[in-house]
CSV table of C-alpha atoms and ligand atoms in Angstrom, one decimal:
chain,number,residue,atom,x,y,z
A,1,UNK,CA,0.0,0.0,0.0
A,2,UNK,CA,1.2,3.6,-0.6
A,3,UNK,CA,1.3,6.1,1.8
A,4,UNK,CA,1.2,10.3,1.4
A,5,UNK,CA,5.0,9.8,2.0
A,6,UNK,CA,5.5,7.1,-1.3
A,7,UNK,CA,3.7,9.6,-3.6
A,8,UNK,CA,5.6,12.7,-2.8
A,9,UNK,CA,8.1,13.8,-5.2
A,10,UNK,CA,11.6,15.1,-4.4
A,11,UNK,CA,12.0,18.6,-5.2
A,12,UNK,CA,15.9,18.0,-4.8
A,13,UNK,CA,18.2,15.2,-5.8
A,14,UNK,CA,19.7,14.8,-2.5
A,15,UNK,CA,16.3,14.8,-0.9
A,16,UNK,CA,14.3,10.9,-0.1
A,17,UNK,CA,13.8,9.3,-2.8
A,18,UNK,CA,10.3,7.6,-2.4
A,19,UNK,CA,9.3,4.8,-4.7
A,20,UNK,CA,6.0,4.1,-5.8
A,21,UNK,CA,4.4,0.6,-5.9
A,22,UNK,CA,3.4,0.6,-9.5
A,23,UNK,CA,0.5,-1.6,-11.1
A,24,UNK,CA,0.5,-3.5,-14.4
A,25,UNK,CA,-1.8,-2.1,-16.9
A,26,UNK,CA,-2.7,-4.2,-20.1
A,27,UNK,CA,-5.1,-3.9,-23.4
A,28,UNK,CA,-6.4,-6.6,-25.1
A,29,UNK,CA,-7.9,-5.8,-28.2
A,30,UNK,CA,-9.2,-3.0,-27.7
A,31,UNK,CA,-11.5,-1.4,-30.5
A,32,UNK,CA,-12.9,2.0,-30.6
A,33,UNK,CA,-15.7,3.1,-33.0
A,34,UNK,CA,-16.9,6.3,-33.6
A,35,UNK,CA,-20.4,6.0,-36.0
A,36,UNK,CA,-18.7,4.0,-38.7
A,37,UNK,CA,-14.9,5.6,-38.1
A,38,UNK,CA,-12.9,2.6,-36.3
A,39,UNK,CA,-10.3,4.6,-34.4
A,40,UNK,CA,-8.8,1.4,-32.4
A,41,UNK,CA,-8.7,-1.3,-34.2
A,42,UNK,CA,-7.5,-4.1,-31.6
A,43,UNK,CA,-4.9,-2.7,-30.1
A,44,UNK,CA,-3.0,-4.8,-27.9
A,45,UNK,CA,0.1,-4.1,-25.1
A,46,UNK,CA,0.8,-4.2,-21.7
A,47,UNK,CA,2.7,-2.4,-19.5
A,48,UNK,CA,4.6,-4.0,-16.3
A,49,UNK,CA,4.5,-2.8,-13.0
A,50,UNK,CA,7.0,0.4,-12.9
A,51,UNK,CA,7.3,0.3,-16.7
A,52,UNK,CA,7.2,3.4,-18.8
A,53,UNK,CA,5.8,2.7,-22.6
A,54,UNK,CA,5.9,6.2,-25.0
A,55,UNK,CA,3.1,6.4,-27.4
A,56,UNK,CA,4.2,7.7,-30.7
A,57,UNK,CA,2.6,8.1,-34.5
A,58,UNK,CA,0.7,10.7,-36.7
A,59,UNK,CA,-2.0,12.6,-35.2
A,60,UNK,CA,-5.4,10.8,-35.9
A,61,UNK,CA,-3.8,7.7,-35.1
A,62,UNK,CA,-6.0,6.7,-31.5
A,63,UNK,CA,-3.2,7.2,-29.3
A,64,UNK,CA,-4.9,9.5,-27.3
A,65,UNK,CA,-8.5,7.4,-28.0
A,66,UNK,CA,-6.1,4.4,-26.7
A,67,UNK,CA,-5.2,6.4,-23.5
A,68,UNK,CA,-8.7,7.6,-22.9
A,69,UNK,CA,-9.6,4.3,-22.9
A,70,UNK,CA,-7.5,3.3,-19.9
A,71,UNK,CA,-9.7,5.0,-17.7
A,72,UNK,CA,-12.7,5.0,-19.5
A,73,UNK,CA,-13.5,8.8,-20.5
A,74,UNK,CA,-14.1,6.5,-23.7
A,75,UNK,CA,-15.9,3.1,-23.5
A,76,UNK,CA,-14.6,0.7,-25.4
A,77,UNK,CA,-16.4,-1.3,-27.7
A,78,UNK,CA,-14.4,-4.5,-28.0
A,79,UNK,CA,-11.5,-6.0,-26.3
A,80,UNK,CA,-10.6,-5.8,-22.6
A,81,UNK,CA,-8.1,-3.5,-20.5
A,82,UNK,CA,-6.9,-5.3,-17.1
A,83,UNK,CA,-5.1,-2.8,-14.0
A,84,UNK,CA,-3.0,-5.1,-12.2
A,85,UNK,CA,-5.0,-8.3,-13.9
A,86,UNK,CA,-8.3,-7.0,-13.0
A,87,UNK,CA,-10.8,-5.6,-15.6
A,88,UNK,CA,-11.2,-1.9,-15.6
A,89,UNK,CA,-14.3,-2.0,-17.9
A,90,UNK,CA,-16.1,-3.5,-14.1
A,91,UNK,CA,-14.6,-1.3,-11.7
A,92,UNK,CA,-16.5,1.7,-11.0
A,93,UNK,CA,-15.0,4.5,-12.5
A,94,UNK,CA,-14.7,6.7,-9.6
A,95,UNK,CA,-12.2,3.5,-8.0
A,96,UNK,CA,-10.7,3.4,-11.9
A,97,UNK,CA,-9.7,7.2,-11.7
A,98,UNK,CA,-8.3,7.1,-8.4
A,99,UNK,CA,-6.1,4.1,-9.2
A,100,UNK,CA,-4.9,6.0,-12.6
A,101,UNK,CA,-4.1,9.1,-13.0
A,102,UNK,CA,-4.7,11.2,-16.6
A,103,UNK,CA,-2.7,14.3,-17.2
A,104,UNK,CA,-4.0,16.1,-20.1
A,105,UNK,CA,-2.5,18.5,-22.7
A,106,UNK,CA,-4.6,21.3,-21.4
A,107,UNK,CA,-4.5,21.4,-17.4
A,108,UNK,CA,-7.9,21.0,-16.9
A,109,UNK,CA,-7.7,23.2,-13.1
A,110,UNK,CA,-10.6,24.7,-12.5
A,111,UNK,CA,-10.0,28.3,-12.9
A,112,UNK,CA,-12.4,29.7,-10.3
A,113,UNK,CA,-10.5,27.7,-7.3
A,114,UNK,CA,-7.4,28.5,-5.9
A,115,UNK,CA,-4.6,25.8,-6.0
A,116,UNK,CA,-5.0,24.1,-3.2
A,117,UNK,CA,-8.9,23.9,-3.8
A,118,UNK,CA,-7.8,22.2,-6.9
A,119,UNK,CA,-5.7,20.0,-5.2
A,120,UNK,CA,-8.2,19.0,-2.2
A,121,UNK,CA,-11.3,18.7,-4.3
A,122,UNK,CA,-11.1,15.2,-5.7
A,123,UNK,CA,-9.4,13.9,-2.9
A,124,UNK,CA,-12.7,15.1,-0.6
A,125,UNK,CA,-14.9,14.0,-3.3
A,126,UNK,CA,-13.6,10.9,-5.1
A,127,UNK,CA,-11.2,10.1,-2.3
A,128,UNK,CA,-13.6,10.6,0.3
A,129,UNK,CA,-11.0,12.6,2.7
A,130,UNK,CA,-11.8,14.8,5.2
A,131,UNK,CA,-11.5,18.4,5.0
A,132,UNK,CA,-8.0,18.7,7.4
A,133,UNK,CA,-6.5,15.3,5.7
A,134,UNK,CA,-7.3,16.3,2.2
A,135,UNK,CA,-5.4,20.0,2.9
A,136,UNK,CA,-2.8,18.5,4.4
A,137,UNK,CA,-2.2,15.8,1.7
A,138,UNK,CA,-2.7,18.4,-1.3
A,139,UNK,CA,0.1,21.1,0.6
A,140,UNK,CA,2.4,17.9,1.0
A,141,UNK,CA,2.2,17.4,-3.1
A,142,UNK,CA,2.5,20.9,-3.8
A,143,UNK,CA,5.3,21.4,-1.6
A,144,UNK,CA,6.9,18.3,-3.6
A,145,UNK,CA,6.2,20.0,-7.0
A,146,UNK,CA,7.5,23.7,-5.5
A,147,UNK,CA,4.5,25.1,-5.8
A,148,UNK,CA,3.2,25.3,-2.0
A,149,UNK,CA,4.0,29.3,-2.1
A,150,UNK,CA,1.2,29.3,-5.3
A,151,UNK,CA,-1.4,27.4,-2.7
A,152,UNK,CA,-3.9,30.1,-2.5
A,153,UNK,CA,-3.4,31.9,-6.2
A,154,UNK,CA,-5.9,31.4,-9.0
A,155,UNK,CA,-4.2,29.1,-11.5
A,156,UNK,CA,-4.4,32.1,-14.2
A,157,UNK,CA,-1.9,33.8,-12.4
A,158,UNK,CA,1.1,30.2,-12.6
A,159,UNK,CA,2.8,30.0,-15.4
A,160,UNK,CA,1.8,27.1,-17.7
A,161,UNK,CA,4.3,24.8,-16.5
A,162,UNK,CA,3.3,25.3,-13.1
A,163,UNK,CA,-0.1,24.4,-13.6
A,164,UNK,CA,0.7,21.5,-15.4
A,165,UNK,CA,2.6,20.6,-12.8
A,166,UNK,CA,-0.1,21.2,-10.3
A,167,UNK,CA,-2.1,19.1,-12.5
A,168,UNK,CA,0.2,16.6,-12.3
A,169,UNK,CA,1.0,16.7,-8.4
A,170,UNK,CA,-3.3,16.8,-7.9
A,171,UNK,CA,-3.1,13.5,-10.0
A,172,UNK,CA,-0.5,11.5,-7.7
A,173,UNK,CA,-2.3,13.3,-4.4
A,174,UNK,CA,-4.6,10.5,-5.2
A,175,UNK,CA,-2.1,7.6,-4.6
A,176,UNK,CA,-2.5,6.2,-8.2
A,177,UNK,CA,-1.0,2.9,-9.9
A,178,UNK,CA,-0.5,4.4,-13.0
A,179,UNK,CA,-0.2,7.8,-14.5
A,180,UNK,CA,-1.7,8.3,-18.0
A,181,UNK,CA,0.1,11.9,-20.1
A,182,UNK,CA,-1.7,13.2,-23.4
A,183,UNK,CA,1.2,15.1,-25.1
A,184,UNK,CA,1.5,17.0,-21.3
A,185,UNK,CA,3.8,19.7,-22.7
A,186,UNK,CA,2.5,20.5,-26.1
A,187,UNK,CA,0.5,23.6,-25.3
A,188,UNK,CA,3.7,25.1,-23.2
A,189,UNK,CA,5.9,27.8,-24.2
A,190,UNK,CA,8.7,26.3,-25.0
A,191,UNK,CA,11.0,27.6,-21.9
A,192,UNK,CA,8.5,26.1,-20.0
A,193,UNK,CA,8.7,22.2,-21.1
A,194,UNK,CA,11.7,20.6,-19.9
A,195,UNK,CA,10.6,21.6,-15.7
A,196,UNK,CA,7.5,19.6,-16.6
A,197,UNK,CA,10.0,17.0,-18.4
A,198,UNK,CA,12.3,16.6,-15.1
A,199,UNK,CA,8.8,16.0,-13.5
A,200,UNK,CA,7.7,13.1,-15.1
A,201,UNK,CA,10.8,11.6,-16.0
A,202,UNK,CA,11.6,11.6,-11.7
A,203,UNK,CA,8.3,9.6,-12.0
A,204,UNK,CA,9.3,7.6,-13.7
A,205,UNK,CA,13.0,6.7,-12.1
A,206,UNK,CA,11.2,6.2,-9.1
A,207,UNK,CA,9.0,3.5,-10.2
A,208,UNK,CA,5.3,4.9,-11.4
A,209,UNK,CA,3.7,2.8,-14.0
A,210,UNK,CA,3.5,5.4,-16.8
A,211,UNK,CA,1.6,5.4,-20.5
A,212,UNK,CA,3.2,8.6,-22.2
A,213,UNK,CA,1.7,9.9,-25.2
A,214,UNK,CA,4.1,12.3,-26.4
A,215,UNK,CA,6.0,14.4,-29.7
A,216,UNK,CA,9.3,14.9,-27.2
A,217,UNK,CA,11.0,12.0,-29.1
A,218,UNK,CA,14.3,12.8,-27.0
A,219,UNK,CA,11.7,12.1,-23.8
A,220,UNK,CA,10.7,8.8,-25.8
A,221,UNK,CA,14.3,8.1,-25.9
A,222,UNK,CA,15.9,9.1,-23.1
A,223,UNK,CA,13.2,7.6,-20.6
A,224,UNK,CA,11.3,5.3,-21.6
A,225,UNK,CA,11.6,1.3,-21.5
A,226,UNK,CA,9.6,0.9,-24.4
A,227,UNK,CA,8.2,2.8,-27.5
A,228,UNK,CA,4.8,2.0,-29.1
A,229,UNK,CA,4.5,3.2,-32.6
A,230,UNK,CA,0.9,3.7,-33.3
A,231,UNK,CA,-0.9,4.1,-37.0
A,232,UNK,CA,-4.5,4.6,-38.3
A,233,UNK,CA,-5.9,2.5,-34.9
A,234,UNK,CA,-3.6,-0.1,-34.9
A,235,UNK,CA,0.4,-0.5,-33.2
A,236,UNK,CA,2.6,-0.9,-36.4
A,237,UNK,CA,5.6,-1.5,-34.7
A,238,UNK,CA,6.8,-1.2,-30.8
A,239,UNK,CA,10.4,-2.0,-29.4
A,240,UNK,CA,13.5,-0.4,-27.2
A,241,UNK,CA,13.7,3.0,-27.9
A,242,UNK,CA,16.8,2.4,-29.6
A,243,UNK,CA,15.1,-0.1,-32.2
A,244,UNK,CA,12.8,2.2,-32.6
A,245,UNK,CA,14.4,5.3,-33.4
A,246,UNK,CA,17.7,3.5,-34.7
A,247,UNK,CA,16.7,1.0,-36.7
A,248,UNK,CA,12.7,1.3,-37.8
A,249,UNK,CA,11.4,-1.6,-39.8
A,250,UNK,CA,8.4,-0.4,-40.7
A,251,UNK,CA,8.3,1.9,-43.8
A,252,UNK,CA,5.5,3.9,-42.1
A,253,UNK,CA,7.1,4.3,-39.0
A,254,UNK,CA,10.5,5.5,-41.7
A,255,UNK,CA,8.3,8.0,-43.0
A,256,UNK,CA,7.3,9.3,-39.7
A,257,UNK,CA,10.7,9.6,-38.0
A,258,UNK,CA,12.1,11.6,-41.1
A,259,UNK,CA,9.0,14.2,-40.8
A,260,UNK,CA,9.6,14.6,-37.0
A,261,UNK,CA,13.2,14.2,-35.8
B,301,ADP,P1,-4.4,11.1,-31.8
B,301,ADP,O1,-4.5,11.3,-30.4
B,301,ADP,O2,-3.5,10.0,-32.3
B,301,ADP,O3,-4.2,12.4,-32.6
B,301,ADP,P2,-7.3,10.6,-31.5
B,301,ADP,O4,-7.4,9.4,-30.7
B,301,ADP,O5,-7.5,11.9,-30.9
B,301,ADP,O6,-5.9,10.6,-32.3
B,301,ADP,O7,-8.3,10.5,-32.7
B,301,ADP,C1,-8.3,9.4,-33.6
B,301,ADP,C2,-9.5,9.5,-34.5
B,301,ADP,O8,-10.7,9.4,-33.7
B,301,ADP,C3,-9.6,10.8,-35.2
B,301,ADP,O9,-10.1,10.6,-36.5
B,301,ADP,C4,-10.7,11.6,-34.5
B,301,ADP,O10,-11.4,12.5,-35.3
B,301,ADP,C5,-11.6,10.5,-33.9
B,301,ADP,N1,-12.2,10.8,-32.7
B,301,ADP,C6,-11.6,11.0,-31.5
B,301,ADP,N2,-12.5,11.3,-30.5
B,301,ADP,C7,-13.7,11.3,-31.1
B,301,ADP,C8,-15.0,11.6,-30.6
B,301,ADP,N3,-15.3,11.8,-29.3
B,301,ADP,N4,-16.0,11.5,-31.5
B,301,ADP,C9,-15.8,11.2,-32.8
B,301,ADP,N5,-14.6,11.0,-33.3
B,301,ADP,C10,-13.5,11.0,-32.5
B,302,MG,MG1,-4.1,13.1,-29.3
């Protein structure tokens, strides 16, 4: 079981260096139809416990349909997904969400609440936390993203990469397995990407389950254990990073590499 402690994030190298106790996440088939566009097309890969898969390929390809599927914002309409073995499709979604997190390109904070009201509401209302407990736990994760002097601003007034990095710490306030990111840093000025890089590649070093849609192709290649190469709903080729970017075999996933590195 994790504690507030195993979820808090480092904000120096020499500080503790928490763990987290990952969980497995794996798709099995999984199809996607919108009206008569199929989208997924049985796509298929797991991810171990502590493992960190990047999701790359054209835009339009389903990788963030794939990823939306994890936590059901989108049903599925075939195939099965399995957190830790056990089928997310008949969990409840509230106990789904709060055993994966999603971080989204857009930050999603509410922009009438301060911070910390960001922070504390879904841990009072999905986590079920009391009022004192859910502060303290949200000030703990802002303090471990350096953001527990912005506690009481309106988001509009944090820079981009500081509210996607409250977005991020409000994700892992709620003690998740695994952590889902939808091209996190794409709507950031670029100054502002490589704090929320450091971010989620410490996740990753210290052991969270991660699914990483993403364009940062030096991210893909620097931290991740695998790379999925996803095409018109279906994976086309997947592998080590270094396969992947060195030596493609596909001649789609050729043609991609030379349009974006
Ligand atoms: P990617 O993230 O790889 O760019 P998406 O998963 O967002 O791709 O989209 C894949 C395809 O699914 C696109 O053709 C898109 O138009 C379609 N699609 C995504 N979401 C919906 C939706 N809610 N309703 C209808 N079509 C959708
Ligand atoms: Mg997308």
């Amino acid at each position: 079981a994790t504690t507030a402690e195993t979820t808090a994030l480092a904000p120096t190298a020499d500080a503790p260096d928490p763990t987290f106790s990952g969980g497995s996440i794996e798709l099995q088939g999984v199809r996607k139809t919108f009206g008569r566009n199929e989208v997924l097309n049985g796509v298929s890969f797991s991810v171990a416990a502590g493992e960190v898969v990047c999701v790359i390929g054209p835009s339009g390809s389903g990788k963030s349909t794939a990823l939306r599927c994890i936590n059901r914002l989108e049903e599925p309409t075939g195939g099965d997904i399995r957190l830790d073995g056990e089928s997310t499709l008949s969990m409840s979604v509230d106990t789904l969400r709060q055993r994966v997190g999603m971080v989204f390109q857009q930050f999603n904070l509410f922009p009438h609440k301060t911070v910390v009201e960001n922070m504390t509401l879904p841990l009072r209302k999905v986590a079920g936390l009391g009022k004192d407990e859910a502060r303290t736990r949200a000030m703990a994760g802002l303090e471990q993203v350096g953001l527990a002097g912005k506690a009481d601003y309106r988001p509009v007034r944090l820079s981009g990469g500081q509210q996607q990095r409250v977005a991020i710490a409000r994700a892992l306030a709620m003690q998740p397995e695994a952590m889902l990111f939808d091209e996190a840093t794409s709507a950031l000025d670029p100054e502002l990407v490589k704090g929320v890089l450091r971010l989620m590649a410490d996740l990753a070093r210290r052991g969270m389950t991660m699914v990483v849609v993403t364009h940062e192709m030096g991210f893909a290649r620097s931290v991740a254990d695998r790379v999925i190469f996803m095409d018109r709903g279906v994976i086309v080729e997947q592998g080590r990073p270094e396969a992947i970017f060195d030596d493609p075999q596909s001649p789609r996933l050729q043609a991609f590499l030379a349009e974006v590195l």
